[in-house]
Each structure stands twice: as structure tokens, then as C-alpha cells.
Short mmCIF file of C-alpha atoms in Angstrom, two decimals:
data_model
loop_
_atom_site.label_atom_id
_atom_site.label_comp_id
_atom_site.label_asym_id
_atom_site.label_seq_id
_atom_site.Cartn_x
_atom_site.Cartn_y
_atom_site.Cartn_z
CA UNK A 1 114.06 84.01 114.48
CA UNK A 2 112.83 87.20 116.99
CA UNK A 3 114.55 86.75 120.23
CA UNK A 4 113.16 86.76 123.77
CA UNK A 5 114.67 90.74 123.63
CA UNK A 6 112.25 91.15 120.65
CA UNK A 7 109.21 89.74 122.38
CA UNK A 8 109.95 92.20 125.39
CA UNK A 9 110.58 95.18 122.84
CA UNK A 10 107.09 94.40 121.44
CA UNK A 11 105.60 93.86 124.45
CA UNK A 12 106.63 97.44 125.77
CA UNK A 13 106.26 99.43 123.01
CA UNK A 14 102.48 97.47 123.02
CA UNK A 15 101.65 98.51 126.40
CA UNK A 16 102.74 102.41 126.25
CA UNK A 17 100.29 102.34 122.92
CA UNK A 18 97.36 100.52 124.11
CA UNK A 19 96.00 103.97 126.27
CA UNK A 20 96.29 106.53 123.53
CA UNK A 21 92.57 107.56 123.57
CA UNK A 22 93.45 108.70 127.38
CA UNK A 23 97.04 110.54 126.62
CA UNK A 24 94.23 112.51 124.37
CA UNK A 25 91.69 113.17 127.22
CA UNK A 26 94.32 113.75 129.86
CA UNK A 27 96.29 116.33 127.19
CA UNK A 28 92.46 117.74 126.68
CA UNK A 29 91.99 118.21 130.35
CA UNK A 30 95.23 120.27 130.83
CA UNK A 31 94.41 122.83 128.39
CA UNK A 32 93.70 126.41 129.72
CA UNK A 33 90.11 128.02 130.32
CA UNK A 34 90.64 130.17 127.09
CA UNK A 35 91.68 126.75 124.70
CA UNK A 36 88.21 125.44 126.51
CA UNK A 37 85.82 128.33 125.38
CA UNK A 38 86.95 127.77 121.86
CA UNK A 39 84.84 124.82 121.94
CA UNK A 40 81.75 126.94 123.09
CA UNK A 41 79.56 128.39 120.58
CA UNK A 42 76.45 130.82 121.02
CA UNK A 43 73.67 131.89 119.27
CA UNK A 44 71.36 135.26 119.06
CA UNK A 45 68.18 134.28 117.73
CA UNK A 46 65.31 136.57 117.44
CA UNK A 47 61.97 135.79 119.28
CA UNK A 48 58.74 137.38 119.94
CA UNK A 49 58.87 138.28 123.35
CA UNK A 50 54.91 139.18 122.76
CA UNK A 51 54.80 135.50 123.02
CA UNK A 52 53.75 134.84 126.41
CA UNK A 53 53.29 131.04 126.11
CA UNK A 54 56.90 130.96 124.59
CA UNK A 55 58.49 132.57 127.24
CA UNK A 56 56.89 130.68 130.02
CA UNK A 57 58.00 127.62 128.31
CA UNK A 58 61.33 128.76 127.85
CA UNK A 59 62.70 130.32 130.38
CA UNK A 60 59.96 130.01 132.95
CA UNK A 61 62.07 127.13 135.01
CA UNK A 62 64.94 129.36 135.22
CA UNK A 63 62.38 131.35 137.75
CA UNK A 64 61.00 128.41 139.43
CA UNK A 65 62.17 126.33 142.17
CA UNK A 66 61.32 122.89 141.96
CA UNK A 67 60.12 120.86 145.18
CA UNK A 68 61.40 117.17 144.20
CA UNK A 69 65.02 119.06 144.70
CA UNK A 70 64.48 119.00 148.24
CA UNK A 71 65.23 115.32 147.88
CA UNK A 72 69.01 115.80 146.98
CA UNK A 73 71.33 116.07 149.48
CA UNK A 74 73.74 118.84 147.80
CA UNK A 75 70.18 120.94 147.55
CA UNK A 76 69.35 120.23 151.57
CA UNK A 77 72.18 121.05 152.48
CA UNK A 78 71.46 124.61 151.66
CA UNK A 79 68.65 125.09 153.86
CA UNK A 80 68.44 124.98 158.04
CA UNK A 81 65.17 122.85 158.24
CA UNK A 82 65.02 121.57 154.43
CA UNK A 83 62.13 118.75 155.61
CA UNK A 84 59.75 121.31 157.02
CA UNK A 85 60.58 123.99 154.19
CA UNK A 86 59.02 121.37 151.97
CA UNK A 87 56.19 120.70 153.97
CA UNK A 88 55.15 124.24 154.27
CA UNK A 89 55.51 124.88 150.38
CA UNK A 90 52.99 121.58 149.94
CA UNK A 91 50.77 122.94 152.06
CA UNK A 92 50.89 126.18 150.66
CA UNK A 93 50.56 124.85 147.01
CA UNK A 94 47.84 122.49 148.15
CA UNK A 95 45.99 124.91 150.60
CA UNK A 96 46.41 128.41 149.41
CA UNK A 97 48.83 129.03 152.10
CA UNK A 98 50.61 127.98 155.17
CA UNK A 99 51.80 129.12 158.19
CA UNK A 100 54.79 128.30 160.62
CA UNK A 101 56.10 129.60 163.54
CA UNK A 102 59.94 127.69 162.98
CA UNK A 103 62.75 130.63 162.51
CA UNK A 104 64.64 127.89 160.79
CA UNK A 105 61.70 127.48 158.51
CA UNK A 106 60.81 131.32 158.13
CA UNK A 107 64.52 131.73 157.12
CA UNK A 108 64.61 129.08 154.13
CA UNK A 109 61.08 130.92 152.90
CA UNK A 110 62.57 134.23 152.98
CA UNK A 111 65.73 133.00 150.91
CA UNK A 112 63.58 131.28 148.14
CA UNK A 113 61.76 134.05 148.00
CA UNK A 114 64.21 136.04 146.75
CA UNK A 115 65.96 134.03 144.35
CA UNK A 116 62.67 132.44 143.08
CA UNK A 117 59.11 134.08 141.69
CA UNK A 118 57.59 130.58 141.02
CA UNK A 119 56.94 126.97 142.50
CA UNK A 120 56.66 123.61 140.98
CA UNK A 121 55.62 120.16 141.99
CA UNK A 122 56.11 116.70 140.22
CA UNK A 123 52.58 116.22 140.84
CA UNK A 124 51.46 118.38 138.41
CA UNK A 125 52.82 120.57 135.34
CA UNK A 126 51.44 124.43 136.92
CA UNK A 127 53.57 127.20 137.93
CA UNK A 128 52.68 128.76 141.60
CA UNK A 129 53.92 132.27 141.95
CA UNK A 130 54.35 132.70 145.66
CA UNK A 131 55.13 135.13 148.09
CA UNK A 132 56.26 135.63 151.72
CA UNK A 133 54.61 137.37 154.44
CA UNK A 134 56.36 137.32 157.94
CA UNK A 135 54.62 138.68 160.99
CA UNK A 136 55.55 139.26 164.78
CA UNK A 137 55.35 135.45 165.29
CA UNK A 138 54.17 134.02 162.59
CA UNK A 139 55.37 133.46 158.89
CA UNK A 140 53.41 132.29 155.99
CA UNK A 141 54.08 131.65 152.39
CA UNK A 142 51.01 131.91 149.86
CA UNK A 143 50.88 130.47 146.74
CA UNK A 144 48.67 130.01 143.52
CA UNK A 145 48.65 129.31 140.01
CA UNK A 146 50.05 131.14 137.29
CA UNK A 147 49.45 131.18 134.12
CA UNK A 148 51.07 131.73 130.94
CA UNK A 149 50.75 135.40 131.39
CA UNK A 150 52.12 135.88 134.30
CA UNK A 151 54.93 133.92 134.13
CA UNK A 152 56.07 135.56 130.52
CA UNK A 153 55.69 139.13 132.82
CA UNK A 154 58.31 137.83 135.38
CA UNK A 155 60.89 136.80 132.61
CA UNK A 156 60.07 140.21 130.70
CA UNK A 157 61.18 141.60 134.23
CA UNK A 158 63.88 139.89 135.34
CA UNK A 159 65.87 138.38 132.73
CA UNK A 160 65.60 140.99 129.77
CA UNK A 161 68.60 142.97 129.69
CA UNK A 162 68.04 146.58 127.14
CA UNK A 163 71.63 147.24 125.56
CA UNK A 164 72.11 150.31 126.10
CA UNK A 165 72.59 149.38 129.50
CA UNK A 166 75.42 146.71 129.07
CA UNK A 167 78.94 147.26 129.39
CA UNK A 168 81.01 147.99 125.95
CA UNK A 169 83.09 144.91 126.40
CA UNK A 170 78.96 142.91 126.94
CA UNK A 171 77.92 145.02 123.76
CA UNK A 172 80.94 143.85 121.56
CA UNK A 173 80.36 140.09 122.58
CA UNK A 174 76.63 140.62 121.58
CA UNK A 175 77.36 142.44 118.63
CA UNK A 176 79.96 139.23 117.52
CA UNK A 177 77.57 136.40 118.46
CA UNK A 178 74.43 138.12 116.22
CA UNK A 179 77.07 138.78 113.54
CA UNK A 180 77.79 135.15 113.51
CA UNK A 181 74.44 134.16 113.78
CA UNK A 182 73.18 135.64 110.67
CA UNK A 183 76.27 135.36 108.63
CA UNK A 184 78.05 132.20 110.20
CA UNK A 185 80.18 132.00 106.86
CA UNK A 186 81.72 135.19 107.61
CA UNK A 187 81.89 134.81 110.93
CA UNK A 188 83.30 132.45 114.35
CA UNK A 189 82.49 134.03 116.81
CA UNK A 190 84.08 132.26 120.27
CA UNK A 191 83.82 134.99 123.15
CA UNK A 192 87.38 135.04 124.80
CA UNK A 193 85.36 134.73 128.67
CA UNK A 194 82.38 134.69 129.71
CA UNK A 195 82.23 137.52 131.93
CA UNK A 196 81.77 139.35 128.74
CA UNK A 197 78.92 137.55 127.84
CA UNK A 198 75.12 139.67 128.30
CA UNK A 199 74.53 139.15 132.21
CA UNK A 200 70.85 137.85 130.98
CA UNK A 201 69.30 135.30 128.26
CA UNK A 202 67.41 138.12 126.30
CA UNK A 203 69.45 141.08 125.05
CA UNK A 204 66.14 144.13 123.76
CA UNK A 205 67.71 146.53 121.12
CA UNK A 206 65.97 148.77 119.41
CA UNK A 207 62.84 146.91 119.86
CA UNK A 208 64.06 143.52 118.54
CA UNK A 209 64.23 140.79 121.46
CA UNK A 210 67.36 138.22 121.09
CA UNK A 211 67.83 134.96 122.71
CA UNK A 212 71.63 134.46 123.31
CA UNK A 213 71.69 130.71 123.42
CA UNK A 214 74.57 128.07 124.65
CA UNK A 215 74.91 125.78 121.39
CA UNK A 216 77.85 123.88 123.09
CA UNK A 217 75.38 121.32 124.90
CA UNK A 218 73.51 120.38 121.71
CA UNK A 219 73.41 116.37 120.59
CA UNK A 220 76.92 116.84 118.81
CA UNK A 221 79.35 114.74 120.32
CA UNK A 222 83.06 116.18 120.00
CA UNK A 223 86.23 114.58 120.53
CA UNK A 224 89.79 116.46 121.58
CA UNK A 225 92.40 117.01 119.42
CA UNK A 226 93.92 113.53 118.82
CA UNK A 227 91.57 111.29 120.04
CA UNK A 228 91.23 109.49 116.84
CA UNK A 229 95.08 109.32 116.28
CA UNK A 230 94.87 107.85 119.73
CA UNK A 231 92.57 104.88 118.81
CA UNK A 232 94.65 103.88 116.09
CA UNK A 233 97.72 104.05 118.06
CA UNK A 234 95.79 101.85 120.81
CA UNK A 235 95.05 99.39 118.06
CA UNK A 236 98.42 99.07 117.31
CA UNK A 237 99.34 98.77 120.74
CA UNK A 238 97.29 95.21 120.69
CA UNK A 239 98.84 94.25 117.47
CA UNK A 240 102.23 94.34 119.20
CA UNK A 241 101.07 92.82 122.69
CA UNK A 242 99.84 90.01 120.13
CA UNK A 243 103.28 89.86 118.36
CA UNK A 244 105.14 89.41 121.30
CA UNK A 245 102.64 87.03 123.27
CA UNK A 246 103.54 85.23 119.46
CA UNK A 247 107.38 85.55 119.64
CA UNK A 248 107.50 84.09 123.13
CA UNK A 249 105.41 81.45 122.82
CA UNK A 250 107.36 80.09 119.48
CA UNK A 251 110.71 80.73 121.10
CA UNK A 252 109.07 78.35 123.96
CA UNK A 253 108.14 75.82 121.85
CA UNK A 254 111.49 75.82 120.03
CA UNK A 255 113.61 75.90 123.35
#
């Protein structure tokens, strides 16, 4: 009958198999930026940048600072007097406008005000387009809502890129991603780094509008290279814990 040695053989071999899902993950974290993009995919689809209420919809939040972030700590930390900042944008959204005399405050207004064109509340679903005014002592941020129109005339502005004024290296990854888009049998297109992707969401050329689109965070679920292998292996990594849990019990017994 299977020895005590046996049982112990079993029992190791059972234990190294049990985590092969993570000898996957851990094998899928150490591969290099490159091996990583391979899993990214994009898309260039047309759209009708005419469409005003489609490009408030879509890419209107990408202009638009939110107020409810003011609750999270990573997002406070970025501003000197994040607690008043808020209060002032309320008041702004609520009021028309609203005025402080806080540097601290005046400071955080001027900075959204440059990396923003619109605000939103959880209170309600409008855009605000706001703006910054800053006198001798004084600053005050005015605000009101925008609609459809407006919004669409901001994105048209600031995140439309024309190709002629890419680089060759940003052409060439446009040019592969609309070539796989339209002809994804003849095609894979996996841009080597993103640096060379367009430096906005809508590439214009020749009149044509194109939406170069992330696919990689879609409802797909992947797995690394392995994984699978690795459940099986864990599986029989029980089996053997089992057997020699078995072994040693009936050598036990027969002692």
C-alpha cells in the first residue's frame, strides 16, 4: 500500500498546484507595456459632428467638471480651499453668480477654469458653462445653462483634431485603426504606444468626422494566457491534497 512518503509526495505536489489561476495573473502582470497594448483595441467610427445633441451627449462630460467630486479625497486634495470652491460654484449655479474675496478660493476658480468649459450638479442633469472674472479684490465665477448647442460648439473646439495637422507617426496610427475598422478581416490593428495615438477623440479629414474609440473596456471579459490551464491544474491540485489526506488516514488506521 502508498507509504507515509507517498502521502507527503501527494500532498506537495497538491499544494504547488492548487494556485495555478494566480502563477497566470502574476506571469500576466510581469509582461511589458508593449505585450499589454496588444490587448487594446480601437475603433474609428464615423459620426455626424452636425449632430449637436450627439456630441453633447458624448463627449460633453469630458468638458465638464462635476461638483459631487469635491467629495473625494484624492479630488480635494487638489485644491487649497476645496469646501469653499464648492460653495461658490453652488452659489454660482444656483444664483447666476458668486463672489469671494478668499485667494485660496480665487485660485481653485482660476484653475477649473482652464481645464473645464462646463459645470454639473447631481441635482440636476444641465450643463453650466461658466466663466471667471477676477477683479482688484474681488473674484467671481458666473454660470448658466447650456444647451445642446453650445456644448456640441465647445467639443467642435477643443477636442477635434484636422489631420493634416497630426504628426506622421499620429497619421499612420489613424490610418491603421480606420483600416481595421472597415475591413477588420484584413486587418489587427494594435498601435505599438499610445503616444502615437490622435492627441484628441475626433480625427476631421477631408470633411468626414471620426470617433477613435477605446474598445478594450467593453463588457468582454478576457483572461491571460494560461489562466484556464491554471484552473485545471488547481483542480488537480485538490485531487492530490485529497489523495494524500486518503493515504494517511488508511496508513493510520492500519498502523
Amino acid at each position: 500500500m502508498p507509504s507515509n512518503r507517498t502521502a507527503l509526495v501527494l500532498l506537495v505536489v497538491g499544494l504547488l498546484l492548487l494556485p495555478g489561476p494566480t502563477y497566470a495573473l502574476a506571469a500576466d502582470s510581469l509582461m511589458d507595456a508593449d505585450e499589454r497594448q496588444s490587448a487594446t483595441s480601437y475603433q474609428a467610427e464615423r459620426i455626424d459632428a452636425s449632430n449637436d445633441t450627439l456630441l453633447a451627449q458624448r463627449y460633453g462630460p469630458r468638458l465638464t467638471f462635476w461638483l459631487g467630486q469635491l467629495e473625494y479625497e484624492h479630488v480635494r486634495e487638489e485644491f487649497r480651499a476645496p469646501t469653499r470652491t464648492r460653495d461658490a460654484l453652488e452659489r454660482a449655479v444656483a444664483n447666476g453668480s458668486a463672489t469671494t474675496i478668499s485667494d485660496a478660493v480665487a485660485a481653485d476658480l482660476r484653475a477649473l477654469d482652464r481645464n473645464y468649459t462646463f459645470l454639473s450638479r447631481e441635482s440636476d442633469d444641465t450643463d453650466y458653462a461658466f466663466a471667471v472674472e477676477r477683479s482688484t479684490e474681488t473674484t467671481t465665477v458666473w454660470a448658466s445653462p447650456a444647451t445642446d448647442s453650445e456644448v456640441a460648439a465647445a467639443v467642435r473646439e477643443r477636442l477635434v483634431v484636422a489631420y493634416a495637422n497630426m504628426s506622421d507617426a499620429e497619421q499612420r496610427a489613424f490610418e491603421n485603426i480606420r483600416n481595421a475598422t472597415a475591413h477588420p478581416e484584413q486587418y489587427d490593428h494594435q498601435p505599438p504606444d499610445e503616444a502615437h495615438l490622435p492627441p484628441k477623440p475626433i480625427v476631421e479629414r477631408n470633411g468626414t468626422h471620426y470617433a477613435i474609440r477605446d474598445m478594450s473596456s467593453t463588457d468582454t471579459v478576457t483572461f491571460p494566457p494560461g489562466f484556464f490551464a491554471g484552473l485545471v491544474a488547481s483542480g488537480l491540485g485538490v485531487v492530490c491534497v485529497l489523495a494524500a489526506a486518503l493515504v494517511a488516514s488508511y496508513n493510520v488506521v492500519r498502523g
